[in-house]
Short mmCIF file of C-alpha atoms in Angstrom, two decimals:
data_model
loop_
_atom_site.label_atom_id
_atom_site.label_comp_id
_atom_site.label_asym_id
_atom_site.label_seq_id
_atom_site.Cartn_x
_atom_site.Cartn_y
_atom_site.Cartn_z
CA MET P 1 139.95 135.51 151.73
CA SER P 2 139.26 137.09 148.36
CA LYS P 3 135.62 136.38 147.48
CA LEU P 4 136.42 135.77 143.81
CA LEU P 5 139.31 133.45 144.66
CA GLU P 6 136.95 131.62 147.00
CA MET P 7 134.44 131.32 144.16
CA ARG P 8 137.14 129.91 141.87
CA GLU P 9 138.00 127.33 144.53
CA ARG P 10 134.42 126.30 145.35
CA PHE P 11 132.81 126.76 141.93
CA PRO P 12 135.59 126.41 139.32
CA GLN P 13 132.95 126.05 136.59
CA THR P 14 131.94 129.70 137.14
CA GLN P 15 134.63 131.58 135.24
CA ILE P 16 135.64 135.22 135.55
CA TRP P 17 136.71 137.27 132.55
CA VAL P 18 137.97 140.85 132.51
CA ASP P 19 135.80 143.34 130.63
CA SER P 20 138.83 145.31 129.49
CA CYS P 21 142.13 145.03 127.68
CA ALA P 22 143.92 147.68 129.77
CA GLN P 23 147.18 146.29 131.12
CA ALA P 24 146.44 147.15 134.76
CA ASP P 25 142.92 145.70 134.55
CA LEU P 26 144.19 142.45 133.04
CA GLU P 27 146.86 142.08 135.70
CA TYR P 28 144.30 142.70 138.45
CA GLY P 29 141.80 140.27 136.94
CA LEU P 30 144.43 137.56 136.50
CA SER P 31 145.39 137.92 140.16
CA LEU P 32 141.77 137.02 141.00
CA GLY P 33 141.72 133.99 138.74
CA ALA P 34 140.32 135.50 135.54
CA VAL P 35 140.61 133.21 132.51
CA GLY P 36 139.56 135.48 129.65
CA ALA P 37 138.97 139.07 128.57
CA THR P 38 136.68 141.02 126.25
CA THR P 39 136.86 144.21 124.25
CA ASN P 40 134.54 146.34 122.14
CA PRO P 41 134.73 149.85 120.61
CA VAL P 42 133.76 151.53 123.90
CA ILE P 43 136.35 149.56 125.87
CA VAL P 44 139.11 150.27 123.35
CA SER P 45 138.45 154.02 123.46
CA GLN P 46 138.41 153.92 127.28
CA VAL P 47 141.71 152.03 127.36
CA LEU P 48 143.28 154.55 125.01
CA GLN P 49 142.23 157.38 127.32
CA LYS P 50 143.74 155.56 130.32
CA GLU P 51 146.96 154.65 128.53
CA LEU P 52 147.29 157.55 126.11
CA THR P 53 150.94 158.26 126.84
CA GLU P 54 151.85 154.63 126.28
CA TRP P 55 150.07 154.49 122.91
CA GLU P 56 151.33 157.82 121.57
CA PRO P 57 154.38 156.31 119.80
CA ALA P 58 152.17 153.76 118.07
CA MET P 59 149.76 156.44 116.87
CA ARG P 60 152.59 158.60 115.58
CA THR P 61 153.94 155.61 113.67
CA LEU P 62 150.55 154.71 112.24
CA PHE P 63 150.04 158.23 110.96
CA ASP P 64 153.55 158.57 109.53
CA PRO P 65 153.11 160.05 106.02
CA SER P 66 155.17 157.26 104.51
CA ARG P 67 152.47 154.75 105.50
CA ALA P 68 149.65 156.82 104.02
CA LEU P 69 147.03 155.09 106.18
CA ALA P 70 143.50 156.44 106.17
CA GLU P 71 142.00 157.29 109.54
CA ASP P 72 139.90 154.11 109.74
CA GLU P 73 142.84 151.96 108.69
CA ALA P 74 145.02 153.46 111.43
CA ALA P 75 142.27 152.96 114.01
CA TRP P 76 141.89 149.28 113.19
CA LYS P 77 145.65 148.74 113.27
CA LEU P 78 145.65 150.25 116.78
CA ILE P 79 142.74 148.00 117.80
CA GLU P 80 144.73 145.01 116.52
CA GLN P 81 147.83 146.03 118.47
CA MET P 82 145.80 146.52 121.64
CA GLY P 83 144.09 143.15 121.21
CA VAL P 84 147.31 141.27 120.52
CA ARG P 85 148.98 142.86 123.56
CA GLY P 86 146.04 141.74 125.70
CA SER P 87 146.19 138.23 124.27
CA ARG P 88 149.83 137.96 125.36
CA ALA P 89 148.85 138.63 128.97
CA LEU P 90 146.40 135.72 128.78
CA LEU P 91 148.71 133.34 126.92
CA PRO P 92 149.93 131.50 130.07
CA VAL P 93 146.28 130.72 130.97
CA TYR P 94 145.67 129.55 127.41
CA GLU P 95 148.67 127.25 127.47
CA ARG P 96 147.93 125.82 130.95
CA SER P 97 144.33 125.05 129.96
CA GLY P 98 145.27 123.39 126.69
CA GLY P 99 143.52 126.13 124.73
CA THR P 100 140.15 125.96 126.46
CA CYS P 101 140.61 129.24 128.36
CA GLY P 102 142.85 132.30 128.22
CA LYS P 103 141.35 133.97 125.16
CA LEU P 104 140.83 137.65 124.45
CA SER P 105 137.81 138.71 122.42
CA MET P 106 138.24 141.27 119.64
CA GLN P 107 135.14 142.77 118.05
CA THR P 108 134.63 143.08 114.32
CA ASN P 109 133.74 146.40 112.74
CA ILE P 110 130.25 147.21 114.00
CA LYS P 111 129.50 148.84 110.63
CA TYR P 112 129.44 145.36 109.12
CA TYR P 113 126.45 144.08 111.13
CA HIS P 114 124.40 143.73 107.92
CA ASP P 115 127.19 142.07 105.92
CA TRP P 116 127.91 138.49 106.97
CA GLU P 117 130.77 138.00 104.52
CA LYS P 118 132.72 141.02 105.77
CA MET P 119 132.18 139.94 109.38
CA ALA P 120 133.31 136.37 108.65
CA ASP P 121 136.39 137.55 106.75
CA GLN P 122 137.40 139.96 109.50
CA ALA P 123 136.80 137.24 112.09
CA ALA P 124 139.14 134.89 110.23
CA TYR P 125 141.75 137.66 110.01
CA PHE P 126 141.58 138.43 113.75
CA HIS P 127 141.82 134.69 114.43
CA SER P 128 145.16 134.68 112.57
CA LEU P 129 146.71 137.39 114.77
CA ALA P 130 147.35 135.20 117.83
CA PRO P 131 146.49 131.66 118.92
CA ASN P 132 144.21 132.87 121.71
CA ILE P 133 142.06 135.45 119.93
CA GLN P 134 138.28 135.04 120.16
CA VAL P 135 136.10 137.11 117.83
CA LYS P 136 132.99 139.08 118.75
CA MET P 137 130.17 139.78 116.30
CA PRO P 138 126.59 140.95 116.87
CA ILE P 139 123.67 138.51 116.72
CA SER P 140 121.79 140.02 113.81
CA ALA P 141 120.27 137.98 110.99
CA ALA P 142 123.48 138.49 108.99
CA GLY P 143 125.49 137.76 112.12
CA LEU P 144 124.05 134.25 112.32
CA LYS P 145 125.45 133.48 108.87
CA ALA P 146 128.79 134.99 109.90
CA PHE P 147 128.92 132.86 113.06
CA GLU P 148 128.33 129.66 111.13
CA GLU P 149 130.96 130.54 108.51
CA ALA P 150 133.54 131.75 111.05
CA THR P 151 133.07 128.59 113.14
CA TYR P 152 133.51 126.51 110.01
CA ARG P 153 136.80 128.34 109.41
CA GLY P 154 137.98 127.39 112.90
CA VAL P 155 137.30 130.67 114.71
CA SER P 156 136.22 130.68 118.37
CA VAL P 157 133.39 133.20 118.33
CA ASN P 158 131.86 135.42 121.00
CA ALA P 159 128.32 136.51 120.15
CA THR P 160 127.43 140.00 121.36
CA VAL P 161 124.69 142.64 121.13
CA SER P 162 122.57 139.84 122.59
CA PHE P 163 119.58 140.23 124.91
CA SER P 164 117.20 137.36 124.30
CA VAL P 165 116.73 133.62 124.52
CA ALA P 166 115.82 133.62 120.83
CA GLN P 167 119.15 135.17 119.89
CA ALA P 168 121.15 132.83 122.12
CA VAL P 169 119.46 129.69 120.76
CA ALA P 170 119.78 130.85 117.13
CA LEU P 171 123.47 131.55 117.74
CA ALA P 172 124.06 128.14 119.31
CA GLU P 173 122.39 126.44 116.36
CA ALA P 174 124.50 128.46 113.90
CA VAL P 175 127.66 127.38 115.70
CA GLU P 176 126.51 123.74 115.63
CA ARG P 177 126.05 124.00 111.85
CA GLY P 178 129.56 125.39 111.47
CA LEU P 179 131.01 122.61 113.62
CA GLU P 180 129.12 119.98 111.62
CA ARG P 181 130.53 121.34 108.37
CA ARG P 182 134.04 121.01 109.82
CA ARG P 183 133.40 117.45 110.94
CA ASP P 184 131.96 116.53 107.55
CA GLU P 185 135.26 117.61 106.01
CA GLY P 186 137.36 115.83 108.62
CA LEU P 187 138.59 119.08 110.17
CA ASP P 188 139.58 119.25 113.83
CA ASP P 189 137.31 121.24 116.12
CA THR P 190 138.85 120.56 119.54
CA GLY P 191 140.24 124.08 119.97
CA ILE P 192 137.00 125.88 119.14
CA THR P 193 135.42 127.40 122.27
CA PRO P 194 132.38 129.49 121.29
CA VAL P 195 130.60 131.71 123.80
CA CYS P 196 127.37 133.68 123.67
CA THR P 197 127.09 136.89 125.65
CA ILE P 198 123.80 137.94 127.22
CA MET P 199 123.94 141.57 128.31
CA LEU P 200 121.98 141.41 131.56
CA GLY P 201 121.93 145.07 132.53
CA ARG P 202 120.95 146.28 129.09
CA ILE P 203 117.83 144.09 129.24
CA ASP P 204 116.91 145.70 132.56
CA ASP P 205 117.71 149.16 131.17
CA TRP P 206 115.46 148.66 128.16
CA LEU P 207 112.49 147.42 130.15
CA LYS P 208 112.80 150.30 132.62
CA LYS P 209 112.73 152.68 129.67
CA VAL P 210 109.65 150.98 128.20
CA VAL P 211 107.84 151.06 131.56
CA ALA P 212 108.60 154.77 131.98
CA GLN P 213 107.67 155.72 128.40
CA ASP P 214 104.44 153.71 128.36
CA ARG P 215 103.54 154.66 131.96
CA LEU P 216 103.14 151.06 133.00
CA THR P 217 102.71 149.91 136.59
CA VAL P 218 105.35 147.33 137.44
CA MET P 219 107.00 146.59 140.77
CA PRO P 220 110.50 148.11 140.53
CA GLU P 221 112.09 145.03 142.08
CA ALA P 222 110.82 142.89 139.20
CA LEU P 223 112.74 144.97 136.66
CA GLU P 224 116.01 144.14 138.44
CA TRP P 225 115.41 140.44 137.68
CA ALA P 226 114.71 140.67 133.94
CA GLY P 227 118.23 140.01 132.68
CA ILE P 228 118.74 137.25 135.25
CA ALA P 229 115.48 135.59 134.18
CA VAL P 230 116.44 135.68 130.49
CA PHE P 231 119.88 134.29 131.25
CA LYS P 232 118.59 131.46 133.44
CA ARG P 233 116.03 130.51 130.79
CA ALA P 234 118.74 130.37 128.11
CA TYR P 235 121.04 128.43 130.46
CA GLU P 236 118.39 125.76 131.08
CA ILE P 237 117.88 125.31 127.31
CA PHE P 238 121.61 125.16 126.58
CA ARG P 239 122.18 122.54 129.29
CA ARG P 240 119.27 120.41 128.13
CA ARG P 241 120.33 120.47 124.47
CA GLY P 242 124.06 120.12 125.03
CA TYR P 243 125.18 123.00 122.81
CA ARG P 244 128.94 123.48 122.47
CA THR P 245 128.48 127.22 123.06
CA ARG P 246 129.09 128.52 126.58
CA LEU P 247 126.99 131.37 127.96
CA LEU P 248 128.69 134.53 129.15
CA THR P 249 127.23 137.43 131.15
CA ALA P 250 128.01 141.10 130.58
CA ALA P 251 126.73 144.64 131.23
CA TYR P 252 126.43 144.41 135.01
CA ARG P 253 124.34 146.92 136.93
CA ASN P 254 124.27 145.47 140.45
CA ALA P 255 125.69 142.70 142.64
CA ASN P 256 122.64 140.48 142.13
CA HIS P 257 123.59 140.07 138.47
CA TRP P 258 126.67 138.26 139.73
CA TYR P 259 125.33 136.58 142.86
CA GLN P 260 122.31 134.89 141.28
CA LEU P 261 124.50 133.16 138.69
CA VAL P 262 127.23 131.85 140.99
CA GLY P 263 127.59 128.11 140.59
CA GLY P 264 126.63 128.00 136.95
CA ASP P 265 128.85 126.52 134.24
CA VAL P 266 129.18 129.99 132.74
CA SER P 267 131.60 132.87 132.22
CA MET P 268 131.18 136.37 133.64
CA THR P 269 132.93 139.33 132.08
CA LEU P 270 133.45 142.04 134.70
CA THR P 271 134.90 145.53 134.64
CA ALA P 272 137.72 146.28 137.08
CA ASN P 273 135.22 148.22 139.18
CA TYR P 274 132.87 145.26 139.52
CA LEU P 275 135.79 142.92 140.16
CA ARG P 276 136.59 145.05 143.21
CA ILE P 277 132.98 145.26 144.35
CA PHE P 278 132.33 141.54 144.11
CA ASP P 279 135.71 140.58 145.54
CA SER P 280 134.93 142.44 148.76
CA CYS P 281 131.29 141.33 148.94
CA GLY P 282 130.26 139.93 152.31
CA TRP P 283 127.50 137.66 150.99
CA GLU P 284 127.78 133.92 151.55
CA LEU P 285 128.77 132.07 148.40
CA LYS P 286 126.36 129.34 147.32
CA ASN P 287 125.10 127.76 144.12
CA ASN P 288 122.37 130.16 143.04
CA MET P 289 122.27 129.28 139.35
CA ASP P 290 119.84 126.42 139.91
CA GLN P 291 117.52 128.57 142.01
CA PRO P 292 114.57 129.89 139.98
CA VAL P 293 113.68 133.56 139.70
CA PRO P 294 111.08 134.32 142.41
CA GLN P 295 107.70 133.61 140.85
CA ARG P 296 106.16 136.93 141.90
CA TRP P 297 108.81 138.84 139.94
CA LEU P 298 108.54 136.54 136.93
CA ASP P 299 104.75 136.98 136.94
CA GLU P 300 105.20 140.77 136.93
CA LEU P 301 107.68 140.59 134.06
CA MET P 302 105.53 138.28 131.95
CA GLY P 303 102.98 141.08 131.80
CA LEU P 304 105.43 143.07 129.67
CA LYS P 305 105.45 142.32 125.94
CA GLU P 306 109.07 143.45 125.60
CA PHE P 307 110.12 141.03 128.33
CA ARG P 308 108.27 138.14 126.70
CA ARG P 309 110.06 138.89 123.43
CA ALA P 310 113.37 138.47 125.25
CA TYR P 311 112.36 135.54 127.47
CA GLU P 312 110.49 133.21 125.14
CA GLU P 313 112.46 131.06 122.72
CA ASP P 314 110.16 132.09 119.87
CA GLY P 315 109.86 135.68 121.09
CA MET P 316 111.62 137.09 118.02
CA THR P 317 112.64 135.97 114.56
CA PRO P 318 116.22 136.62 113.39
CA GLU P 319 114.90 139.41 111.15
CA GLU P 320 113.49 141.12 114.26
CA PHE P 321 116.65 140.95 116.40
CA GLU P 322 118.13 144.23 115.20
CA TYR P 323 114.86 146.10 115.82
CA TYR P 324 114.64 145.18 119.50
CA GLY P 325 115.16 148.32 121.58
CA ALA P 326 118.16 147.04 123.54
CA PHE P 327 119.89 146.01 120.29
CA ILE P 328 119.46 149.51 118.86
CA THR P 329 120.71 151.34 121.95
CA CYS P 330 123.69 148.99 122.31
CA LEU P 331 124.65 149.38 118.66
CA GLU P 332 124.41 153.16 118.98
CA GLY P 333 126.76 152.98 121.96
CA PHE P 334 129.30 150.98 119.97
CA PHE P 335 129.15 153.47 117.11
CA LYS P 336 129.75 156.31 119.59
CA GLY P 337 132.63 154.41 121.16
CA TYR P 338 134.29 154.03 117.77
CA GLU P 339 133.79 157.73 117.02
CA THR P 340 135.40 158.57 120.36
CA LEU P 341 138.38 156.42 119.40
CA LEU P 342 138.75 158.30 116.11
CA GLN P 343 138.55 161.64 117.94
CA LEU P 344 141.30 160.56 120.33
CA MET P 345 143.54 159.47 117.46
CA ARG P 346 142.79 162.35 115.09
CA PRO P 347 145.28 164.91 116.50
CA TYR P 348 148.13 162.50 115.79
CA GLN P 349 147.08 162.47 112.17
CA PHE P 350 148.13 166.10 112.09
CA GLY P 351 151.34 165.54 113.99
CA ARG P 352 150.29 166.94 117.36
CA PRO P 353 149.21 165.34 120.65
CA LEU P 354 145.96 166.00 122.45
CA ASP P 355 145.86 169.04 124.72
CA ARG P 356 146.20 168.03 128.33
#
């Protein structure tokens, strides 16, 4: 039996999302019981490379001289079209679940991470494109204001560029404020399904970099548990406080990132590659979410200042979020992904396809 279908049957609270909006990836994920999907600038550029022939007519139309669209305008129109197409694939899941599942996340312009008003306005616009669009924004200090405002406007948000308990808790509180504002005005909030991403592998990546740069002595096995430890700490807090926001995992690096969280009331966004790996995994499925991180590895990690900043609820202030190393490297990756998208589209601006 498919391991992921078995997980859906035994632990229906542990949801699978597809970390892609490519048509083939969505179809494959849906066949394994996926109930959501995510995108970002890197994913969109990767999808365009996979499906370039299919998107060529759209790019030619966008760059038609009669439309006089600037390069950035054309790129965002393409992102919209790709997101709306993906949302249609998930619409049956959305309708069957009564709007609680089946949403596709579209990410706001990463250049706006300091401007909460632009993020909130773009979030509201994306929300208007289809009934099952969720909107991703980074958890920066400005992002917290954007999350509250977008939630107040009825947007289901997906918080990203997130690596710490402090960020997750601050995001959940911002969402609660937005929901309270809606309730105070008698507005319905039943269809709002916020999620907060914690990028497990990027936490591990950052700590490995710190250990190497600072020549620290840490057991290598401990560094493979950092993201899991942060996630489990945030999960315990969210459960205890009853936040509306649901936690979501991303940025996988190994099978343990999946296996240790099976059984949790969480979502997991997986690339097509990891969907295949986990689906054929021979490990016995059991509820691992409630099992603590082995104390010896947690003790090792607590000796690292950069881990404590991510693990402790008061490890960072909102003003410090965007200066955490993992935040910086992730943001740089998103900027590069967007630049790659522009490079792929640019030849069509001049009326010629890419050389193959």
